[in-house]
mmCIF file of C-alpha atoms and ligand atoms in Angstrom:
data_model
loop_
_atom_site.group_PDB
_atom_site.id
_atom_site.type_symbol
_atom_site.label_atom_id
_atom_site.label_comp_id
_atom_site.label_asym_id
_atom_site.label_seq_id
_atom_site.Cartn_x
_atom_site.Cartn_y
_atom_site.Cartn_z
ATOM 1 C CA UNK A 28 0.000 0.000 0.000
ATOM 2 C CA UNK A 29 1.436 3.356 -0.940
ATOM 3 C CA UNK A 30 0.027 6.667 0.731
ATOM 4 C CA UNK A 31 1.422 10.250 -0.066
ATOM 5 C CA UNK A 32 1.687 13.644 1.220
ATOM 6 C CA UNK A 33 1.089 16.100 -1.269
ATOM 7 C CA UNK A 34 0.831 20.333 -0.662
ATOM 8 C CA UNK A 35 2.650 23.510 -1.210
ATOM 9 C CA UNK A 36 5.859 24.154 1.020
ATOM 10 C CA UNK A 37 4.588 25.206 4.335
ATOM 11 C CA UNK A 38 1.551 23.296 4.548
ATOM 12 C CA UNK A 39 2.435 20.944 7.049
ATOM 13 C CA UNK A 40 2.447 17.451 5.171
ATOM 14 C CA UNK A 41 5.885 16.388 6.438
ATOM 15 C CA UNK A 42 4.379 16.851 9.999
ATOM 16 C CA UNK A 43 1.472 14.836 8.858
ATOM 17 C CA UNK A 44 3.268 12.348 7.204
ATOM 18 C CA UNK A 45 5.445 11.470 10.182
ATOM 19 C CA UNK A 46 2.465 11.599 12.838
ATOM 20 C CA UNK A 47 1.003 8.981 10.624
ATOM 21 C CA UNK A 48 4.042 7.279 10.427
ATOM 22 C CA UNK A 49 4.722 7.083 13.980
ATOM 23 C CA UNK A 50 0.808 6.336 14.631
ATOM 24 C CA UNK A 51 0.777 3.202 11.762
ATOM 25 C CA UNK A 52 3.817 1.970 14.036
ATOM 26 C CA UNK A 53 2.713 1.497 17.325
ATOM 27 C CA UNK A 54 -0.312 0.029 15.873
ATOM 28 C CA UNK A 55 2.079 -2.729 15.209
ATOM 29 C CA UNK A 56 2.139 -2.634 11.206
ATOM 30 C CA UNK A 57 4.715 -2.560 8.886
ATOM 31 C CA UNK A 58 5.449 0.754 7.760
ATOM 32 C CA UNK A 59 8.484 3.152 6.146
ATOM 33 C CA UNK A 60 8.374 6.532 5.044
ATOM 34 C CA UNK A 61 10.642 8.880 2.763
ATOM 35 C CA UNK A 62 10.465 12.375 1.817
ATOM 36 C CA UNK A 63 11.146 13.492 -2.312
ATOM 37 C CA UNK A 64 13.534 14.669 -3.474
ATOM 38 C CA UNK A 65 15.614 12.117 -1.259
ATOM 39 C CA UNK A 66 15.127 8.875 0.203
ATOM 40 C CA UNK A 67 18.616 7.300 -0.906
ATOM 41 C CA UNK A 68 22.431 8.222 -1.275
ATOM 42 C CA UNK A 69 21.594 10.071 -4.657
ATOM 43 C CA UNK A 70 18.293 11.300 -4.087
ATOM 44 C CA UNK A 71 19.862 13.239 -1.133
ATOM 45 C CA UNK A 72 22.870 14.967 -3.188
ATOM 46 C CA UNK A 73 20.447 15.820 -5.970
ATOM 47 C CA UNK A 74 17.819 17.314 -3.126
ATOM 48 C CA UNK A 75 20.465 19.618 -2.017
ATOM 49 C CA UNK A 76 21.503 20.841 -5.656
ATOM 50 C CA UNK A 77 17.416 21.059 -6.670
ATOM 51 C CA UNK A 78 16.863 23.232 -3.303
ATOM 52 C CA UNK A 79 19.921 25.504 -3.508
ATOM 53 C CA UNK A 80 21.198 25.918 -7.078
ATOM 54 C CA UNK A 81 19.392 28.170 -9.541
ATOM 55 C CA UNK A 82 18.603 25.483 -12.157
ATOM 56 C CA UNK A 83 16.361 25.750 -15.891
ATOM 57 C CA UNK A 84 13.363 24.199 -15.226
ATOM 58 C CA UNK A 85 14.166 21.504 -17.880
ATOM 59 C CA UNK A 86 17.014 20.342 -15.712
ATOM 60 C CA UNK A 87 14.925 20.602 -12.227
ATOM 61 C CA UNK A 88 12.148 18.240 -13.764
ATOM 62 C CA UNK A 89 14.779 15.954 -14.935
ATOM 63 C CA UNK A 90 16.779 15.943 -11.835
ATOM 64 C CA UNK A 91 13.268 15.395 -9.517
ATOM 65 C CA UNK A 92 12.545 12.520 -12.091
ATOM 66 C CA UNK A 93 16.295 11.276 -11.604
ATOM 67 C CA UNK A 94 15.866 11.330 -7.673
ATOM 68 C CA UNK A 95 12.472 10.059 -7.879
ATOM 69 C CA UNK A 96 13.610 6.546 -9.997
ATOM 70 C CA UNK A 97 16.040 5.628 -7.081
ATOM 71 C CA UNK A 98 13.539 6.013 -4.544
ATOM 72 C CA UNK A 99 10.815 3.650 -6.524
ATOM 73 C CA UNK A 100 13.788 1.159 -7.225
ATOM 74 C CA UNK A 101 15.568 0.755 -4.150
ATOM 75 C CA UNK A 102 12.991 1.192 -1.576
ATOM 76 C CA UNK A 103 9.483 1.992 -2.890
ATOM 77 C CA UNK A 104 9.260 -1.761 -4.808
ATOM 78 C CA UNK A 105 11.229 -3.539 -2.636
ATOM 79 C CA UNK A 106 8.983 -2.259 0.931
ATOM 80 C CA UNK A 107 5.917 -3.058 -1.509
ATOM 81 C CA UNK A 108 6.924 -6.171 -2.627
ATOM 82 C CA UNK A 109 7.441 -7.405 1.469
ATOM 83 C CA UNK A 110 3.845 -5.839 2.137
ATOM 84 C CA UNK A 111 4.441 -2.919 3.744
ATOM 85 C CA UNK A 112 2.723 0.376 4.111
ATOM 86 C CA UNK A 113 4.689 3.048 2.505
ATOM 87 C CA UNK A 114 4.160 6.755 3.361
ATOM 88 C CA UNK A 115 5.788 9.594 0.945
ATOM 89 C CA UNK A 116 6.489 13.018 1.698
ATOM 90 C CA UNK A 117 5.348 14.229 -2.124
ATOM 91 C CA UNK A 118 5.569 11.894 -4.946
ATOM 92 C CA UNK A 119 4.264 12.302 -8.705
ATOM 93 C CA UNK A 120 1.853 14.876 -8.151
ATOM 94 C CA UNK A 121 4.694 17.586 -6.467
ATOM 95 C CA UNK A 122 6.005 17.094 -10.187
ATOM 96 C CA UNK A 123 2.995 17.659 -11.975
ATOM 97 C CA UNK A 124 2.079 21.007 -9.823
ATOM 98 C CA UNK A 125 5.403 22.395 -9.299
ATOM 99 C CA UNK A 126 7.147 21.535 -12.860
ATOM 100 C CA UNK A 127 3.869 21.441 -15.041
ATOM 101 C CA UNK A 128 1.704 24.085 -13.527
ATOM 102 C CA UNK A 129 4.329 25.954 -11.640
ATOM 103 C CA UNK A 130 6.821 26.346 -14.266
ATOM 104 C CA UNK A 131 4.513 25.975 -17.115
ATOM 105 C CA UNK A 132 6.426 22.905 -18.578
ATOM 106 C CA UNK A 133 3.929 20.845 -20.842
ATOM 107 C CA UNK A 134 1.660 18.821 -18.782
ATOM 108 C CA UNK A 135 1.129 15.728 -20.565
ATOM 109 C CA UNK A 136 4.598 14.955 -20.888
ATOM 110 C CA UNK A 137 5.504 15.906 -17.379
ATOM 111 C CA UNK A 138 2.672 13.240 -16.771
ATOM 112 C CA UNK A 139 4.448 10.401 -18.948
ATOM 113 C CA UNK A 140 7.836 11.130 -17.380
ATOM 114 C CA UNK A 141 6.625 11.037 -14.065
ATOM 115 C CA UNK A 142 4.779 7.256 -15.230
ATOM 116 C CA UNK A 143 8.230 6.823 -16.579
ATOM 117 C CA UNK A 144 10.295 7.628 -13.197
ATOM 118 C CA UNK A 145 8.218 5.463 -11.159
ATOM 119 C CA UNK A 146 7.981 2.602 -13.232
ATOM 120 C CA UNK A 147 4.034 3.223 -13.331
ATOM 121 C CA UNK A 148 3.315 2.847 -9.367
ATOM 122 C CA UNK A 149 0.251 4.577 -8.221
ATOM 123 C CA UNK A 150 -0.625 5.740 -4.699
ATOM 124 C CA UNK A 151 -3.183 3.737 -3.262
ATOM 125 C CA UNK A 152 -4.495 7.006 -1.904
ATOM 126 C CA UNK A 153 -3.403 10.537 -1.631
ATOM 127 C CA UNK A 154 -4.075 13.580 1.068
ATOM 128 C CA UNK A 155 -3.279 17.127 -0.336
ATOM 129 C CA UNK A 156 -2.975 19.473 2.703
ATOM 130 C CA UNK A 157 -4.415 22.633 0.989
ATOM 131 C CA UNK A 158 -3.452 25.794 2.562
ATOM 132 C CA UNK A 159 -3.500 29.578 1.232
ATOM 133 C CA UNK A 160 0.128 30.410 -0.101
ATOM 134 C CA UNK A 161 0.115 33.538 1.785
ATOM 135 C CA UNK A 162 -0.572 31.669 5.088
ATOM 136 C CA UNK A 163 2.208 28.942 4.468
ATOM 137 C CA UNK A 164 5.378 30.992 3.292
ATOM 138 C CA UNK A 165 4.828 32.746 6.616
ATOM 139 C CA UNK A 166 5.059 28.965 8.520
ATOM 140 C CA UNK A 167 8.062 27.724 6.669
ATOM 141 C CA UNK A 168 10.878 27.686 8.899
ATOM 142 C CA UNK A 169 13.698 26.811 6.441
ATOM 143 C CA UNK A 170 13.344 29.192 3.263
ATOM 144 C CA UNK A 171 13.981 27.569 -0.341
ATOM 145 C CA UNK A 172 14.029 29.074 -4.195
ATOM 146 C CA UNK A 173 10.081 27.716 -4.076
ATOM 147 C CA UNK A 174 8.689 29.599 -1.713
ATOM 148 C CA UNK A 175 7.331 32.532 -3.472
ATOM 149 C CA UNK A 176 3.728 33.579 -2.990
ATOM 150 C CA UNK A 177 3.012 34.320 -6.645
ATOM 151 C CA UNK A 178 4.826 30.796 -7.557
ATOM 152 C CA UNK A 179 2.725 28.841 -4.657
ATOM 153 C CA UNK A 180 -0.303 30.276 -6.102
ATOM 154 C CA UNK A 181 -0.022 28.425 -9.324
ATOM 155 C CA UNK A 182 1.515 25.166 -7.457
ATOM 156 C CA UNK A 183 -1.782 25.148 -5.166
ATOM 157 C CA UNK A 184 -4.696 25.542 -8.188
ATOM 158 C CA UNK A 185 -2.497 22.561 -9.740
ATOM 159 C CA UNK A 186 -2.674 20.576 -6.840
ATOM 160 C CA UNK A 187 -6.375 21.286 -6.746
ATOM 161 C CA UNK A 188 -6.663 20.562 -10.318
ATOM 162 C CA UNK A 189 -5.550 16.950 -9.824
ATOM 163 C CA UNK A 190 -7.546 16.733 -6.790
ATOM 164 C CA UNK A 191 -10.826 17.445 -9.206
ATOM 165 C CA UNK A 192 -9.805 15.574 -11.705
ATOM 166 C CA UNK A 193 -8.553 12.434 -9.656
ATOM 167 C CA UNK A 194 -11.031 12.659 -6.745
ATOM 168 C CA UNK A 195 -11.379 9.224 -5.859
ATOM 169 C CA UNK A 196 -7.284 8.814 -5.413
ATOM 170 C CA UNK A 197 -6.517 12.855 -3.813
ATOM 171 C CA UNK A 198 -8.199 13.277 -0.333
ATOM 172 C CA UNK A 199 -8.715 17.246 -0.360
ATOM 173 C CA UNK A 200 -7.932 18.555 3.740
ATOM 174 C CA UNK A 201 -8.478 21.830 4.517
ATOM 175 C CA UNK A 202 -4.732 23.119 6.651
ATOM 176 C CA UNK A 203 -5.898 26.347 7.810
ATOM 177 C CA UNK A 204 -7.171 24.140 11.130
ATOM 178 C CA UNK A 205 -5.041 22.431 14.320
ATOM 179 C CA UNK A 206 -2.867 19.574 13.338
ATOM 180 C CA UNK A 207 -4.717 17.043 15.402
ATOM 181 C CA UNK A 208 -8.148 18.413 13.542
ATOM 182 C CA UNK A 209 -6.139 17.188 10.226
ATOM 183 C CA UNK A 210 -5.106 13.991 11.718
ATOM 184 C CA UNK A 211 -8.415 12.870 12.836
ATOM 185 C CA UNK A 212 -9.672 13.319 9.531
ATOM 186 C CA UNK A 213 -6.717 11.144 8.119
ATOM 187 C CA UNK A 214 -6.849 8.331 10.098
ATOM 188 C CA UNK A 215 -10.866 8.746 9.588
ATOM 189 C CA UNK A 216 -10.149 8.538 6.035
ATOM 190 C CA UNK A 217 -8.016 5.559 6.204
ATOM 191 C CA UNK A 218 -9.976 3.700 8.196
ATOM 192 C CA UNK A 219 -13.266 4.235 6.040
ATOM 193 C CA UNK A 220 -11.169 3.059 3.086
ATOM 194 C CA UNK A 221 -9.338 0.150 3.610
ATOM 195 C CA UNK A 222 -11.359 -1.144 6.919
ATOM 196 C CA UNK A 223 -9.452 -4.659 6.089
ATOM 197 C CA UNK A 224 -6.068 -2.686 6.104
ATOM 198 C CA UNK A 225 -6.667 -0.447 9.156
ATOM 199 C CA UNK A 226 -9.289 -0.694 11.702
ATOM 200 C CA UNK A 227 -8.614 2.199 14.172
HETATM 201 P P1 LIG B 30 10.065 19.502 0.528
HETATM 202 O O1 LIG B 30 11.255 19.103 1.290
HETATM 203 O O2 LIG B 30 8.874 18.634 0.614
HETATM 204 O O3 LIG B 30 9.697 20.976 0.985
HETATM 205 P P2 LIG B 30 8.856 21.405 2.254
HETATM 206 O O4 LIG B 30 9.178 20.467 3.383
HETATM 207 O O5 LIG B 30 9.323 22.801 2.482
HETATM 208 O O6 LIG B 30 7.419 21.316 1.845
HETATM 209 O O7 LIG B 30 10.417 19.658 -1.015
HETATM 210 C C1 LIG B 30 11.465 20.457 -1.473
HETATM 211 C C2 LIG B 30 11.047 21.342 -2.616
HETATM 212 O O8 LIG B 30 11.022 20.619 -3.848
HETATM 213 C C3 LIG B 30 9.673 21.930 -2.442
HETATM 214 O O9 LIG B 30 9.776 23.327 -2.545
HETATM 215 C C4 LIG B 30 8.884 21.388 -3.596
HETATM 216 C C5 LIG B 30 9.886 20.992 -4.607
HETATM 217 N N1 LIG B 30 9.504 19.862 -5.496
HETATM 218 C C6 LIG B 30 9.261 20.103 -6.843
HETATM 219 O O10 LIG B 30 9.306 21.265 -7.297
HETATM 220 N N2 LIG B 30 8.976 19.045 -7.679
HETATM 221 C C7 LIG B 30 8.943 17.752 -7.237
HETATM 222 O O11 LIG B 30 8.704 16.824 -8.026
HETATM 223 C C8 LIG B 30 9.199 17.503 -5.834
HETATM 224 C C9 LIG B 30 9.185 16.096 -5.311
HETATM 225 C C10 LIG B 30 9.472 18.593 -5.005
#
């Protein structure tokens, strides 16, 4: 089972994602998570070029792609393949908004090399922690070349974009509320979807 975090910087879905994490684990189950762009040796050098160097945005979609293809190969497939619950902090769709709506790059192929990159996995199910951009740059603690109002703004209708057009995959949640509002509503989520999988 694969589940990802998806949301503009600043919206809080790496403190979801590990609160989930964390919770899926003392329920006893079987359960890893990574963040993108990282995850493995590579995926962490090219994180720290993609955050910090000015790059074209040709390169940056190819590098997030590059990253992305380690992950899927040496831990996505293999924690799949042994049954485990994985957890991502962003996955296809960051691409998708960020490269394809954000920078404008052409959306259907962003789409086929993002199938490409991860070998055609799908999550299983997807929460995009929707915030306004305005609200979020002023919560992110550790500034990067993304976090520009103006930017976020496209980045956000994209994410809500896929959310309308994938609706039965991307779980909309409302950010402007408390963190353990948000993580009632996951776990609510989860267990209303896959009762076999989690019955909390
Ligand atoms: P992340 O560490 O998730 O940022 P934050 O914790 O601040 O939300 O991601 C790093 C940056 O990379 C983030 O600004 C979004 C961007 N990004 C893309 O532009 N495209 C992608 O495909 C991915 C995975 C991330």
């Amino acid at each position: 089972m694969l589940i990802t975090f998806e949301g503009i910087d600043g919206s809080g879905k790496t403190t979801q994602s590990k609160k989930l994490y964390e919770f899926l684990r003392e329920k006893g189950l079987d359960v890893s998570l990574y963040r993108e762009p990282g995850g493995t040796p590579l995926g962490e050098e090219l994180r720290d070029i993609l955050i910090n160097k000015e790059l074209n945005e040709r390169t940056e979609l190819l590098l997030f792609e590059g990253a992305r293809t380690q992950l899927v190969l040496e831990r996505l497939k293999p924690d799949m393949e042994r049954g485990m619950v994985v957890i991502l902090d962003r996955f296809t769709d960051s691409t998708l908004a960020y490269q394809g709506y954000g920078r404008g790059l052409d959306l259907e192929f962003v789409k086929k090399l993002n199938e490409f990159a991860s070998f055609g996995i799908k999550p299983d199910i997807t929460f995009l922690l929707d915030i306004e951009p305005e609200t979020a740059v002023g919560r992110i603690r550790e500034k990067s070349r993304f976090d520009n109002v103006d930017f976020l703004k496209k980045v956000r209708e994209g994410f809500l974009e896929i959310a309308r057009k994938e609706s039965e995959r991307v779980v909309v949640l409302d950010t402007h509320r408390g963190e353990e509002e948000v993580f009632g509503d996951i776990k609510e989520t989860l267990s209303v979807r896959f009762p076999e999988k989690f019955d909390f």
